[in-house]
Amino acid sequence: DQQVKQNSPSLSVQEGRISILNCDYTNSMFDYFLWYKKYPAEGPTFLISISSIKDKNEDGRFTVFLNKSAKHLSLHIVPSQPGDSAVYFCAAAVWGSQGNLIFGKGTKLSVKP
Amino acid sequence: EAGVAQSPRYKIIEKRQSVAFWCNPISGHATLYWYQQILGQGPKLLIQFQNNGVVDDSQLPKDRFSAERLKGVDSTLKIQPAKLEDSAVYLCASSLMARGGRTDTQYFGPGTRLTVL
């Protein structure tokens, strides 16, 4: 049973436009959410996070939105750059879980020049 | 600052053989994680250490997988005997500390790609 779902395996966006990556979760106990970025042959790299007490967190070109009632979060990248082309993983954790992250399957983003 | 180091980067073995992976976390990081990432899936936690103690190994197939972190620094993950379904990338991650109620950022190594034939 998948607790964190990324239903779009891939996304293609033009350089300079907005990229929106979506993530849904089923476990209402999740209260901390993260996005990781992964290039081929490298490990995932932490990008941005949000706790359940917020509905938005921004860091430069990256913004994560959390809709708790819909159990949905999204990552917005504005403007998108070719270097953003990578696989993006959504992950979630339960308060007090001691760092046990549950990952989605990932979405491969391609930003075309 | 040096990142998480893992070796080897690639390993090909035949089923029923044994294999070991090594991880050296970021200096000063008390918490170390081993993840398994099967092709097309997200990473799945196998085991988590806090210093040299096991915090969570609920998803570790203990009949064939073992892991240790004897001195609270580097760690080894072993599979014996390997099965075809163990083919995956094995990722090691570390964080400063995983405290109750808080999740420190986890930093990942490049992983070891295991192919079992």
mmCIF file of N, CA, C and O in Angstrom, chain B residues 30-74:
data_model
loop_
_atom_site.group_PDB
_atom_site.id
_atom_site.type_symbol
_atom_site.label_atom_id
_atom_site.label_comp_id
_atom_site.label_asym_id
_atom_site.label_seq_id
_atom_site.Cartn_x
_atom_site.Cartn_y
_atom_site.Cartn_z
ATOM 1 N N ALA B 30 25.270 11.682 13.799
ATOM 2 C CA ALA B 30 25.039 10.564 14.710
ATOM 3 C C ALA B 30 24.134 9.503 14.103
ATOM 4 O O ALA B 30 24.177 8.344 14.488
ATOM 5 N N THR B 31 23.289 9.927 13.173
ATOM 6 C CA THR B 31 22.285 9.007 12.640
ATOM 7 C C THR B 31 22.668 8.553 11.239
ATOM 8 O O THR B 31 23.060 9.366 10.401
ATOM 9 N N LEU B 32 22.553 7.263 11.007
ATOM 10 C CA LEU B 32 22.909 6.675 9.708
ATOM 11 C C LEU B 32 21.774 5.773 9.250
ATOM 12 O O LEU B 32 21.183 5.039 10.047
ATOM 13 N N TYR B 33 21.467 5.874 7.962
ATOM 14 C CA TYR B 33 20.359 5.124 7.377
ATOM 15 C C TYR B 33 20.862 4.315 6.177
ATOM 16 O O TYR B 33 21.699 4.784 5.408
ATOM 17 N N TRP B 34 20.273 3.137 6.003
ATOM 18 C CA TRP B 34 20.446 2.375 4.768
ATOM 19 C C TRP B 34 19.078 2.263 4.100
ATOM 20 O O TRP B 34 18.096 1.872 4.731
ATOM 21 N N TYR B 35 19.057 2.611 2.804
ATOM 22 C CA TYR B 35 17.844 2.522 2.010
ATOM 23 C C TYR B 35 18.084 1.569 0.838
ATOM 24 O O TYR B 35 19.198 1.462 0.313
ATOM 25 N N GLN B 36 17.006 0.943 0.393
ATOM 26 C CA GLN B 36 17.018 0.142 -0.830
ATOM 27 C C GLN B 36 16.122 0.838 -1.854
ATOM 28 O O GLN B 36 14.978 1.166 -1.554
ATOM 29 N N GLN B 37 16.657 1.062 -3.056
ATOM 30 C CA GLN B 37 15.850 1.674 -4.100
ATOM 31 C C GLN B 37 15.814 0.754 -5.303
ATOM 32 O O GLN B 37 16.798 0.644 -6.047
ATOM 33 N N ILE B 38 14.683 0.118 -5.482
ATOM 34 C CA ILE B 38 14.466 -0.743 -6.643
ATOM 35 C C ILE B 38 14.108 0.147 -7.825
ATOM 36 O O ILE B 38 13.471 1.190 -7.656
ATOM 37 N N LEU B 39 14.493 -0.263 -9.010
ATOM 38 C CA LEU B 39 14.266 0.520 -10.218
ATOM 39 C C LEU B 39 12.803 0.923 -10.346
ATOM 40 O O LEU B 39 11.910 0.079 -10.247
ATOM 41 N N GLY B 40 12.563 2.224 -10.531
ATOM 42 C CA GLY B 40 11.202 2.718 -10.698
ATOM 43 C C GLY B 40 10.468 3.004 -9.400
ATOM 44 O O GLY B 40 9.301 3.397 -9.424
ATOM 45 N N GLN B 41 11.151 2.794 -8.280
ATOM 46 C CA GLN B 41 10.541 3.038 -6.965
ATOM 47 C C GLN B 41 11.316 4.123 -6.222
ATOM 48 O O GLN B 41 12.426 4.486 -6.606
ATOM 49 N N GLY B 42 10.702 4.606 -5.149
ATOM 50 C CA GLY B 42 11.427 5.511 -4.277
ATOM 51 C C GLY B 42 12.254 4.721 -3.282
ATOM 52 O O GLY B 42 12.050 3.506 -3.104
ATOM 53 N N PRO B 43 13.210 5.362 -2.624
ATOM 54 C CA PRO B 43 14.009 4.669 -1.612
ATOM 55 C C PRO B 43 13.133 4.137 -0.476
ATOM 56 O O PRO B 43 12.176 4.795 -0.072
ATOM 57 N N LYS B 44 13.478 2.961 0.011
ATOM 58 C CA LYS B 44 12.766 2.366 1.145
ATOM 59 C C LYS B 44 13.762 2.114 2.272
ATOM 60 O O LYS B 44 14.808 1.496 2.065
ATOM 61 N N LEU B 45 13.426 2.604 3.465
ATOM 62 C CA LEU B 45 14.339 2.456 4.595
ATOM 63 C C LEU B 45 14.485 0.988 4.992
ATOM 64 O O LEU B 45 13.503 0.276 5.164
ATOM 65 N N LEU B 46 15.743 0.557 5.141
ATOM 66 C CA LEU B 46 16.018 -0.796 5.623
ATOM 67 C C LEU B 46 16.355 -0.776 7.116
ATOM 68 O O LEU B 46 15.838 -1.577 7.888
ATOM 69 N N ILE B 47 17.243 0.124 7.503
ATOM 70 C CA ILE B 47 17.695 0.165 8.885
ATOM 71 C C ILE B 47 18.208 1.552 9.220
ATOM 72 O O ILE B 47 18.720 2.255 8.343
ATOM 73 N N GLN B 48 18.027 1.937 10.471
ATOM 74 C CA GLN B 48 18.470 3.238 10.962
ATOM 75 C C GLN B 48 19.263 3.042 12.248
ATOM 76 O O GLN B 48 18.821 2.338 13.168
ATOM 77 N N PHE B 49 20.429 3.674 12.295
ATOM 78 C CA PHE B 49 21.277 3.643 13.487
ATOM 79 C C PHE B 49 21.319 5.027 14.124
ATOM 80 O O PHE B 49 21.339 6.050 13.442
ATOM 81 N N GLN B 50 21.360 5.050 15.436
ATOM 82 C CA GLN B 50 21.679 6.270 16.177
ATOM 83 C C GLN B 50 22.965 5.929 16.916
ATOM 84 O O GLN B 50 22.963 5.083 17.805
ATOM 85 N N ASN B 51 24.064 6.603 16.530
ATOM 86 C CA ASN B 51 25.402 6.212 16.986
ATOM 87 C C ASN B 51 25.604 4.735 16.627
ATOM 88 O O ASN B 51 25.483 4.374 15.474
ATOM 89 N N ASN B 52 25.853 3.846 17.567
ATOM 90 C CA ASN B 52 26.047 2.447 17.183
ATOM 91 C C ASN B 52 24.863 1.568 17.546
ATOM 92 O O ASN B 52 24.957 0.340 17.495
ATOM 93 N N GLY B 53 23.740 2.179 17.908
ATOM 94 C CA GLY B 53 22.542 1.425 18.253
ATOM 95 C C GLY B 53 21.500 1.464 17.156
ATOM 96 O O GLY B 53 21.364 2.471 16.467
ATOM 97 N N VAL B 54 20.766 0.359 17.000
ATOM 98 C CA VAL B 54 19.715 0.284 15.996
ATOM 99 C C VAL B 54 18.446 0.961 16.506
ATOM 100 O O VAL B 54 17.960 0.657 17.595
ATOM 101 N N VAL B 55 17.922 1.902 15.714
ATOM 102 C CA VAL B 55 16.685 2.599 16.068
ATOM 103 C C VAL B 55 15.490 1.910 15.419
ATOM 104 O O VAL B 55 14.442 1.747 16.045
ATOM 105 N N ASP B 56 15.652 1.518 14.141
ATOM 106 C CA ASP B 56 14.545 0.924 13.400
ATOM 107 C C ASP B 56 15.109 -0.044 12.375
ATOM 108 O O ASP B 56 15.891 0.365 11.520
ATOM 109 N N ASP B 57 14.761 -1.297 12.477
ATOM 110 C CA ASP B 57 15.147 -2.283 11.455
ATOM 111 C C ASP B 57 13.936 -3.113 11.062
ATOM 112 O O ASP B 57 14.057 -4.271 10.644
ATOM 113 N N SER B 58 12.758 -2.524 11.181
ATOM 114 C CA SER B 58 11.520 -3.250 10.949
ATOM 115 C C SER B 58 11.357 -3.713 9.503
ATOM 116 O O SER B 58 10.635 -4.673 9.239
ATOM 117 N N GLN B 59 12.017 -3.041 8.557
ATOM 118 C CA GLN B 59 11.869 -3.417 7.161
ATOM 119 C C GLN B 59 13.110 -4.129 6.621
ATOM 120 O O GLN B 59 13.230 -4.311 5.407
ATOM 121 N N LEU B 60 13.983 -4.529 7.491
ATOM 122 C CA LEU B 60 15.186 -5.256 7.073
ATOM 123 C C LEU B 60 14.876 -6.757 7.026
ATOM 124 O O LEU B 60 14.466 -7.325 8.034
ATOM 125 N N PRO B 61 15.069 -7.398 5.860
ATOM 126 C CA PRO B 61 14.842 -8.864 5.787
ATOM 127 C C PRO B 61 15.954 -9.589 6.537
ATOM 128 O O PRO B 61 16.999 -9.924 5.981
ATOM 129 N N LYS B 62 15.712 -9.842 7.779
ATOM 130 C CA LYS B 62 16.790 -10.274 8.672
ATOM 131 C C LYS B 62 17.286 -11.691 8.393
ATOM 132 O O LYS B 62 18.343 -12.082 8.918
ATOM 133 N N ASP B 63 16.544 -12.430 7.582
ATOM 134 C CA ASP B 63 17.019 -13.771 7.260
ATOM 135 C C ASP B 63 18.222 -13.727 6.319
ATOM 136 O O ASP B 63 19.021 -14.670 6.258
ATOM 137 N N ARG B 64 18.387 -12.594 5.612
ATOM 138 C CA ARG B 64 19.491 -12.525 4.661
ATOM 139 C C ARG B 64 20.290 -11.221 4.746
ATOM 140 O O ARG B 64 21.410 -11.157 4.282
ATOM 141 N N PHE B 65 19.707 -10.201 5.334
ATOM 142 C CA PHE B 65 20.369 -8.905 5.429
ATOM 143 C C PHE B 65 20.851 -8.687 6.862
ATOM 144 O O PHE B 65 20.157 -9.022 7.822
ATOM 145 N N SER B 66 22.037 -8.081 6.967
ATOM 146 C CA SER B 66 22.535 -7.670 8.279
ATOM 147 C C SER B 66 23.296 -6.357 8.111
ATOM 148 O O SER B 66 23.806 -6.061 7.026
ATOM 149 N N ALA B 67 23.350 -5.598 9.169
ATOM 150 C CA ALA B 67 24.076 -4.330 9.120
ATOM 151 C C ALA B 67 24.681 -4.067 10.489
ATOM 152 O O ALA B 67 24.146 -4.495 11.513
ATOM 153 N N GLU B 68 25.798 -3.378 10.482
ATOM 154 C CA GLU B 68 26.423 -3.015 11.741
ATOM 155 C C GLU B 68 27.083 -1.652 11.636
ATOM 156 O O GLU B 68 27.443 -1.192 10.555
ATOM 157 N N ARG B 69 27.226 -1.034 12.791
ATOM 158 C CA ARG B 69 27.901 0.269 12.889
ATOM 159 C C ARG B 69 28.642 0.241 14.227
ATOM 160 O O ARG B 69 28.243 0.876 15.184
ATOM 161 N N LEU B 70 29.701 -0.534 14.242
ATOM 162 C CA LEU B 70 30.333 -0.911 15.499
ATOM 163 C C LEU B 70 30.856 0.269 16.312
ATOM 164 O O LEU B 70 30.686 0.331 17.509
ATOM 165 N N LYS B 71 31.510 1.222 15.685
ATOM 166 C CA LYS B 71 32.112 2.311 16.440
ATOM 167 C C LYS B 71 31.318 3.597 16.317
ATOM 168 O O LYS B 71 31.808 4.680 16.658
ATOM 169 N N GLY B 72 30.104 3.481 15.807
ATOM 170 C CA GLY B 72 29.251 4.656 15.699
ATOM 171 C C GLY B 72 29.641 5.598 14.591
ATOM 172 O O GLY B 72 29.176 6.745 14.570
ATOM 173 N N VAL B 73 30.497 5.143 13.670
ATOM 174 C CA VAL B 73 30.886 6.006 12.549
ATOM 175 C C VAL B 73 30.480 5.326 11.251
ATOM 176 O O VAL B 73 29.342 5.444 10.826
ATOM 177 N N ASP B 74 31.401 4.572 10.625
ATOM 178 C CA ASP B 74 31.047 3.937 9.361
ATOM 179 C C ASP B 74 30.234 2.670 9.596
ATOM 180 O O ASP B 74 30.140 2.158 10.723
#
